[in-house]
Amino acid sequence: MANSEYEYVKREFEFDRRLPASNWIVVRIDGCHFHRFSKIHAFEKPNDENALRLMNACATSMLEKFPDIVFAYGVSDEYSFVFREETEFYQRRESKILSLCVSYFTSLYGMKWKDFFPNKDLREPPYFDGRVVCYPNMKTIHDYLAWRQVDCHINNHYNTCFWMLVKSGKTEKEAQQTLKGTFSKDKNELLSQQFQVNYEDEPAMFRKGSSVYRDKVETKVKTDDYGNPIKRIRLAITVSNLDIIGPEFWEKHQYILQE
Ligand code: ATP
Ligand code: ATP
Ligand code: MG
Ligand code: MG
Ligand code: MG
């Protein structure tokens, strides 16, 4: 269609928004109506481990597909993908980057579903929305990720209490009423006194969410003439459930954002 009389519709009406240079790019995707989706597919409440593992597997494949994603953080039905500051992925065109992330993730979710739910058919198509935000420096990226992990904690703490109450026989309304106005300390007391549960013993994936990144791992490549192993450091995509709010994780993994 090049040079046809209609070509002006592209030339004069299509505009690419390019994301500002020297900014970190974050794409956050979130499942649409997953409250309903999780009910229809009988997800365990409050945390269906297989559903979370499926999200993590999709995120891992995202890092494999798009080398410019340096870090991903996920919880519930959402995942954030951090592109390196200097990325030239699709010349930083916003609509390309966003649409590729959302559509590739959605396809992966459908393709991998059977690996995690071999006995459940997909009863409706999963779909995700997405947004792009730029952050001007590493501090704001750290703060962005901390914000998501704090959110994970607040929601999971509440949901853990809520579902304990519901499973013990309260109605959802009564459970909501019981938790209204409670502080973190009250929730811990409720869990330990009524249900003999120490919140800190709940699985880390539920409490901390999941991080995906290329970690330095030592692998044995061969043995030398004396039978000693020769080791090499290589980067391997890793999923962990660590605290990313404090400085420890980032001090240990400086290369993730800096290389
Ligand atoms: P929206 O379309 O606005 O995002 P939503 O129904 O997806 O609406 P969210 O705020 O994104 O609402 O919340 C996601 C919902 O999906 C949670 O309420 C939770 O019930 C459910 N959910 C997601 N992942 C899991 C999981 N692994 N286990 C159990 N429930 C889950
Ligand atoms: P880009 O990623 O830039 O979009 P592309 O390879 O998808 O690259 P397009 O310009 O979108 O390139 O063209 C789509 C290509 O897909 C066509 O060249 C054609 O070869 C192939 N294709 C799409 N649909 C069909 C179809 N129904 N039958 C045969 N080939 C098809
Ligand atoms: Mg959602
Ligand atoms: Mg959500
Ligand atoms: Mg095409």
Tab-separated table of C-alpha atoms and ligand atoms in Angstrom:
chain	number	residue	atom	x	y	z
A	1	MET	CA	0.000	0.000	0.000
A	2	ALA	CA	3.043	2.293	0.013
A	3	ASN	CA	2.454	5.597	-1.772
A	4	SER	CA	-1.220	5.020	-2.504
A	5	GLU	CA	-3.532	7.994	-2.254
A	6	TYR	CA	-4.682	6.605	1.084
A	7	GLU	CA	-1.242	6.566	2.626
A	8	TYR	CA	-1.882	9.955	4.236
A	9	VAL	CA	-4.053	8.258	6.850
A	10	LYS	CA	-0.890	6.821	8.338
A	11	ARG	CA	1.418	9.782	7.677
A	12	GLU	CA	-0.932	12.422	9.033
A	13	PHE	CA	-2.829	10.581	11.744
A	14	GLU	CA	-0.590	7.932	13.260
A	15	PHE	CA	1.752	9.130	15.968
A	16	ASP	CA	4.099	6.957	17.962
A	17	ARG	CA	4.638	7.932	21.518
A	18	ARG	CA	8.251	7.240	22.370
A	19	LEU	CA	9.034	6.772	26.035
A	20	PRO	CA	11.556	9.290	27.378
A	21	ALA	CA	15.209	8.280	27.094
A	22	SER	CA	17.240	7.337	30.175
A	23	ASN	CA	14.207	6.226	32.154
A	24	TRP	CA	13.437	2.811	33.534
A	25	ILE	CA	10.331	1.402	31.907
A	26	VAL	CA	7.839	-0.613	33.937
A	27	VAL	CA	5.008	-2.539	32.318
A	28	ARG	CA	2.445	-3.817	34.823
A	29	ILE	CA	-0.120	-6.306	33.634
A	30	ASP	CA	-3.140	-7.362	35.698
A	31	GLY	CA	-5.747	-10.072	35.126
A	32	CYS	CA	-9.150	-8.732	34.081
A	33	HIS	CA	-11.984	-9.782	36.390
A	34	PHE	CA	-9.843	-12.386	38.084
A	35	HIS	CA	-12.103	-12.312	41.101
A	36	ARG	CA	-14.630	-13.988	38.843
A	37	PHE	CA	-12.043	-15.981	36.876
A	38	SER	CA	-10.651	-17.453	40.100
A	39	LYS	CA	-14.155	-18.447	41.233
A	40	ILE	CA	-15.095	-20.072	37.934
A	41	HIS	CA	-11.885	-22.085	37.996
A	42	ALA	CA	-12.223	-22.913	41.701
A	43	PHE	CA	-8.921	-21.368	42.807
A	44	GLU	CA	-8.058	-22.193	46.389
A	45	LYS	CA	-8.596	-19.225	48.671
A	46	PRO	CA	-6.876	-17.015	49.549
A	47	ASN	CA	-3.909	-18.336	47.550
A	48	ASP	CA	-4.016	-20.952	44.858
A	49	GLU	CA	-0.444	-22.127	44.611
A	50	ASN	CA	-0.800	-23.532	41.082
A	51	ALA	CA	-2.255	-20.273	39.805
A	52	LEU	CA	0.705	-18.369	41.266
A	53	ARG	CA	3.174	-20.871	39.788
A	54	LEU	CA	1.500	-20.444	36.421
A	55	MET	CA	1.960	-16.654	36.658
A	56	ASN	CA	5.631	-17.212	37.587
A	57	ALA	CA	6.162	-19.585	34.661
A	58	CYS	CA	4.711	-16.979	32.281
A	59	ALA	CA	6.976	-14.303	33.754
A	60	THR	CA	10.012	-16.579	33.355
A	61	SER	CA	9.145	-17.039	29.668
A	62	MET	CA	8.813	-13.264	29.334
A	63	LEU	CA	12.430	-12.829	30.480
A	64	GLU	CA	13.509	-15.559	28.071
A	65	LYS	CA	11.721	-13.877	25.186
A	66	PHE	CA	12.617	-10.263	25.945
A	67	PRO	CA	16.253	-9.904	27.114
A	68	ASP	CA	15.708	-6.217	27.915
A	69	ILE	CA	13.468	-7.144	30.851
A	70	VAL	CA	15.866	-7.205	33.785
A	71	PHE	CA	13.470	-7.847	36.655
A	72	ALA	CA	9.878	-8.922	37.198
A	73	TYR	CA	7.759	-8.930	40.326
A	74	GLY	CA	4.398	-10.629	40.655
A	75	VAL	CA	1.616	-11.147	43.132
A	76	SER	CA	-1.975	-12.365	42.736
A	77	ASP	CA	-3.062	-11.697	39.119
A	78	GLU	CA	-0.465	-9.006	38.406
A	79	TYR	CA	3.121	-8.867	37.176
A	80	SER	CA	5.464	-5.913	36.747
A	81	PHE	CA	8.230	-6.047	34.157
A	82	VAL	CA	11.182	-3.708	34.472
A	83	PHE	CA	13.056	-2.841	31.271
A	84	ARG	CA	16.604	-1.631	31.566
A	85	GLU	CA	17.068	2.101	31.574
A	86	GLU	CA	18.786	2.330	28.176
A	87	THR	CA	16.596	-0.164	26.362
A	88	GLU	CA	16.020	0.490	22.674
A	89	PHE	CA	13.324	-2.178	22.507
A	90	TYR	CA	11.074	-1.134	19.598
A	91	GLN	CA	12.732	2.294	19.732
A	92	ARG	CA	10.903	2.730	23.060
A	93	ARG	CA	7.569	2.955	21.266
A	94	GLU	CA	4.977	2.790	24.008
A	95	SER	CA	2.154	1.056	22.178
A	96	LYS	CA	4.469	-1.640	20.769
A	97	ILE	CA	6.049	-2.365	24.151
A	98	LEU	CA	2.757	-2.455	26.026
A	99	SER	CA	0.807	-4.470	23.484
A	100	LEU	CA	3.623	-7.011	23.042
A	101	CYS	CA	3.910	-7.587	26.772
A	102	VAL	CA	0.189	-7.961	27.337
A	103	SER	CA	-0.445	-10.198	24.357
A	104	TYR	CA	2.608	-12.397	24.857
A	105	PHE	CA	1.856	-12.868	28.554
A	106	THR	CA	-1.788	-13.667	27.811
A	107	SER	CA	-0.810	-16.249	25.186
A	108	LEU	CA	1.642	-17.857	27.578
A	109	TYR	CA	-1.020	-18.053	30.282
A	110	GLY	CA	-3.363	-19.929	27.949
A	111	MET	CA	-0.618	-22.187	26.590
A	112	LYS	CA	0.755	-23.139	30.000
A	113	TRP	CA	-2.596	-23.525	31.752
A	114	LYS	CA	-2.684	-27.310	31.241
A	115	ASP	CA	0.780	-27.722	32.783
A	116	PHE	CA	-0.507	-26.322	36.061
A	117	PHE	CA	-4.156	-27.393	35.924
A	118	PRO	CA	-4.086	-30.753	34.120
A	119	ASN	CA	-7.561	-31.624	35.375
A	120	LYS	CA	-9.262	-28.281	34.761
A	121	ASP	CA	-10.367	-26.977	31.410
A	122	LEU	CA	-10.184	-23.260	30.774
A	123	ARG	CA	-13.817	-22.219	30.925
A	124	GLU	CA	-13.345	-18.675	29.712
A	125	PRO	CA	-10.463	-16.873	28.011
A	126	PRO	CA	-8.079	-15.254	30.486
A	127	TYR	CA	-7.194	-11.688	29.558
A	128	PHE	CA	-5.021	-8.975	31.014
A	129	ASP	CA	-4.798	-5.223	30.954
A	130	GLY	CA	-1.541	-3.333	31.107
A	131	ARG	CA	0.045	0.046	31.668
A	132	VAL	CA	3.465	1.572	31.206
A	133	VAL	CA	5.142	3.896	33.665
A	134	CYS	CA	8.593	5.468	33.388
A	135	TYR	CA	10.818	5.965	36.408
A	136	PRO	CA	13.718	8.402	36.201
A	137	ASN	CA	16.242	6.646	38.459
A	138	MET	CA	17.048	3.539	40.433
A	139	LYS	CA	15.638	4.872	43.684
A	140	THR	CA	12.195	5.242	42.174
A	141	ILE	CA	12.440	1.724	40.722
A	142	HIS	CA	13.320	0.338	44.157
A	143	ASP	CA	10.436	2.312	45.638
A	144	TYR	CA	8.065	1.109	42.933
A	145	LEU	CA	8.923	-2.527	43.697
A	146	ALA	CA	8.678	-1.889	47.442
A	147	TRP	CA	5.236	-0.377	46.890
A	148	ARG	CA	4.059	-3.556	45.141
A	149	GLN	CA	5.523	-5.798	47.849
A	150	VAL	CA	3.968	-3.754	50.664
A	151	ASP	CA	0.661	-4.065	48.829
A	152	CYS	CA	1.186	-7.825	48.617
A	153	HIS	CA	1.743	-7.978	52.376
A	154	ILE	CA	-1.271	-5.851	53.273
A	155	ASN	CA	-3.619	-7.802	51.004
A	156	ASN	CA	-2.293	-11.215	51.936
A	157	HIS	CA	-2.374	-10.485	55.665
A	158	TYR	CA	-6.001	-9.407	55.380
A	159	ASN	CA	-7.002	-12.257	53.048
A	160	THR	CA	-5.333	-14.884	55.248
A	161	CYS	CA	-7.447	-13.716	58.218
A	162	PHE	CA	-10.568	-13.308	56.126
A	163	TRP	CA	-10.479	-16.844	54.706
A	164	MET	CA	-9.567	-18.406	58.079
A	165	LEU	CA	-12.704	-16.805	59.504
A	166	VAL	CA	-14.858	-17.869	56.553
A	167	LYS	CA	-13.522	-21.430	56.577
A	168	SER	CA	-14.231	-21.608	60.331
A	169	GLY	CA	-17.923	-20.932	59.662
A	170	LYS	CA	-18.342	-17.143	59.562
A	171	THR	CA	-20.178	-15.563	56.653
A	172	GLU	CA	-18.145	-13.288	54.380
A	173	LYS	CA	-20.006	-10.306	55.870
A	174	GLU	CA	-19.191	-11.352	59.439
A	175	ALA	CA	-15.535	-11.921	58.541
A	176	GLN	CA	-15.377	-8.476	56.963
A	177	GLN	CA	-16.969	-6.970	60.065
A	178	THR	CA	-14.519	-8.738	62.378
A	179	LEU	CA	-11.544	-7.357	60.454
A	180	LYS	CA	-12.839	-3.824	60.051
A	181	GLY	CA	-10.441	-1.316	61.596
A	182	THR	CA	-7.914	-3.933	62.723
A	183	PHE	CA	-4.196	-3.215	62.690
A	184	SER	CA	-1.426	-5.575	61.674
A	185	LYS	CA	-0.827	-6.534	65.309
A	186	ASP	CA	-4.533	-7.419	65.769
A	187	LYS	CA	-4.433	-9.651	62.711
A	188	ASN	CA	-1.396	-11.513	64.007
A	189	GLU	CA	-3.157	-12.007	67.363
A	190	LEU	CA	-6.321	-13.230	65.690
A	191	LEU	CA	-4.343	-15.739	63.631
A	192	SER	CA	-2.339	-17.065	66.550
A	193	GLN	CA	-5.089	-17.058	69.193
A	194	GLN	CA	-8.044	-18.312	67.138
A	195	PHE	CA	-6.250	-20.448	64.595
A	196	GLN	CA	-2.816	-21.241	66.115
A	197	VAL	CA	-1.227	-19.828	62.967
A	198	ASN	CA	1.987	-17.816	62.992
A	199	TYR	CA	1.689	-15.519	59.985
A	200	GLU	CA	5.463	-15.659	59.438
A	201	ASP	CA	5.168	-19.421	58.842
A	202	GLU	CA	2.845	-18.960	55.867
A	203	PRO	CA	4.587	-19.759	52.543
A	204	ALA	CA	6.966	-17.007	51.413
A	205	MET	CA	5.390	-16.969	47.936
A	206	PHE	CA	2.108	-15.845	49.527
A	207	ARG	CA	3.657	-13.306	51.906
A	208	LYS	CA	6.381	-11.853	49.682
A	209	GLY	CA	5.215	-12.383	46.100
A	210	SER	CA	7.652	-13.601	43.449
A	211	SER	CA	10.675	-11.993	41.819
A	212	VAL	CA	12.120	-13.185	38.529
A	213	TYR	CA	15.608	-12.156	37.403
A	214	ARG	CA	18.864	-13.450	35.981
A	215	ASP	CA	20.867	-14.704	38.921
A	216	LYS	CA	24.556	-15.543	38.970
A	217	VAL	CA	24.877	-19.280	39.465
A	218	GLU	CA	28.015	-21.350	39.667
A	219	THR	CA	28.059	-24.364	37.380
A	220	LYS	CA	30.665	-27.063	36.945
A	221	VAL	CA	31.768	-27.025	33.315
A	222	LYS	CA	34.414	-29.789	33.418
A	223	THR	CA	37.125	-31.267	35.612
A	224	ASP	CA	40.790	-30.337	35.334
A	225	ASP	CA	43.661	-32.858	34.981
A	226	TYR	CA	43.705	-33.420	38.749
A	227	GLY	CA	39.991	-34.136	38.963
A	228	ASN	CA	39.100	-30.751	40.446
A	229	PRO	CA	35.899	-29.196	39.169
A	230	ILE	CA	36.271	-26.131	36.949
A	231	LYS	CA	33.426	-23.778	37.718
A	232	ARG	CA	31.978	-20.925	35.740
A	233	ILE	CA	29.520	-18.251	36.731
A	234	ARG	CA	26.618	-17.956	34.373
A	235	LEU	CA	23.318	-16.135	34.475
A	236	ALA	CA	20.197	-18.234	34.961
A	237	ILE	CA	16.623	-17.017	35.177
A	238	THR	CA	15.545	-17.534	38.769
A	239	VAL	CA	12.318	-17.152	40.736
A	240	SER	CA	12.594	-16.226	44.418
A	241	ASN	CA	10.271	-15.052	47.159
A	242	LEU	CA	12.581	-12.741	49.053
A	243	ASP	CA	12.141	-9.363	50.689
A	244	ILE	CA	12.880	-6.670	48.111
A	245	ILE	CA	11.915	-3.741	50.325
A	246	GLY	CA	15.044	-3.591	52.488
A	247	PRO	CA	18.545	-2.995	51.045
A	248	GLU	CA	19.846	-6.579	51.527
A	249	PHE	CA	18.465	-8.104	48.365
A	250	TRP	CA	19.701	-5.230	46.194
A	251	GLU	CA	23.120	-5.130	47.861
A	252	LYS	CA	23.556	-8.817	47.065
A	253	HIS	CA	22.215	-8.508	43.530
A	254	GLN	CA	23.579	-5.164	42.377
A	255	TYR	CA	24.313	-6.550	38.930
A	256	ILE	CA	20.598	-7.060	38.168
A	257	LEU	CA	19.942	-3.375	37.613
A	258	GLN	CA	23.474	-2.120	37.089
A	259	GLU	CA	24.903	-4.316	34.337
B	1	ATP	P1	-9.815	-6.049	37.669
B	1	ATP	O1	-10.343	-6.517	36.350
B	1	ATP	O2	-10.219	-4.659	37.999
B	1	ATP	O3	-8.345	-6.271	37.836
B	1	ATP	P2	-10.080	-8.295	39.449
B	1	ATP	O4	-11.308	-9.102	39.790
B	1	ATP	O5	-9.031	-8.970	38.629
B	1	ATP	O6	-10.587	-6.968	38.764
B	1	ATP	P3	-7.978	-7.610	41.313
B	1	ATP	O7	-7.951	-6.451	42.247
B	1	ATP	O8	-6.997	-7.605	40.199
B	1	ATP	O9	-9.476	-7.760	40.796
B	1	ATP	O10	-7.786	-8.879	42.203
B	1	ATP	C1	-7.507	-10.130	41.677
B	1	ATP	C2	-8.443	-11.182	42.259
B	1	ATP	O11	-8.127	-12.453	41.699
B	1	ATP	C3	-8.317	-11.310	43.749
B	1	ATP	O12	-9.469	-10.804	44.330
B	1	ATP	C4	-8.249	-12.783	44.011
B	1	ATP	O13	-9.497	-13.168	44.547
B	1	ATP	C5	-8.131	-13.453	42.665
B	1	ATP	N1	-6.879	-14.214	42.522
B	1	ATP	C6	-5.835	-13.909	41.716
B	1	ATP	N2	-4.854	-14.813	41.837
B	1	ATP	C7	-5.272	-15.705	42.747
B	1	ATP	C8	-4.687	-16.884	43.313
B	1	ATP	N3	-3.459	-17.287	42.966
B	1	ATP	N4	-5.408	-17.570	44.223
B	1	ATP	C9	-6.629	-17.164	44.575
B	1	ATP	N5	-7.241	-16.072	44.088
B	1	ATP	C10	-6.572	-15.341	43.180
B	2	ATP	P1	5.803	-7.621	12.312
B	2	ATP	O1	6.203	-8.339	13.553
B	2	ATP	O2	6.622	-6.441	12.029
B	2	ATP	O3	4.318	-7.344	12.235
B	2	ATP	P2	5.222	-9.729	10.408
B	2	ATP	O4	6.086	-10.853	9.967
B	2	ATP	O5	4.060	-10.064	11.285
B	2	ATP	O6	6.155	-8.656	11.132
B	2	ATP	P3	3.352	-8.296	8.719
B	2	ATP	O7	3.637	-7.103	7.860
B	2	ATP	O8	2.459	-8.086	9.896
B	2	ATP	O9	4.750	-8.942	9.115
B	2	ATP	O10	2.793	-9.395	7.764
B	2	ATP	C1	2.197	-10.582	8.203
B	2	ATP	C2	2.817	-11.779	7.515
B	2	ATP	O11	2.184	-12.942	8.039
B	2	ATP	C3	2.629	-11.794	6.023
B	2	ATP	O12	3.816	-11.519	5.393
B	2	ATP	C4	2.217	-13.205	5.715
B	2	ATP	O13	3.323	-13.895	5.191
B	2	ATP	C5	1.902	-13.854	7.018
B	2	ATP	N1	0.481	-14.186	7.135
B	2	ATP	C6	-0.425	-13.593	7.942
B	2	ATP	N2	-1.616	-14.137	7.815
B	2	ATP	C7	-1.502	-15.095	6.894
B	2	ATP	C8	-2.402	-16.013	6.306
B	2	ATP	N3	-3.675	-16.058	6.657
B	2	ATP	N4	-1.933	-16.860	5.391
B	2	ATP	C9	-0.649	-16.841	5.031
B	2	ATP	N5	0.268	-16.009	5.529
B	2	ATP	C10	-0.148	-15.142	6.452
B	3	MG	MG	-7.195	-8.067	38.207
B	4	MG	MG	-4.844	-7.571	40.610
B	5	MG	MG	2.662	-8.581	11.861
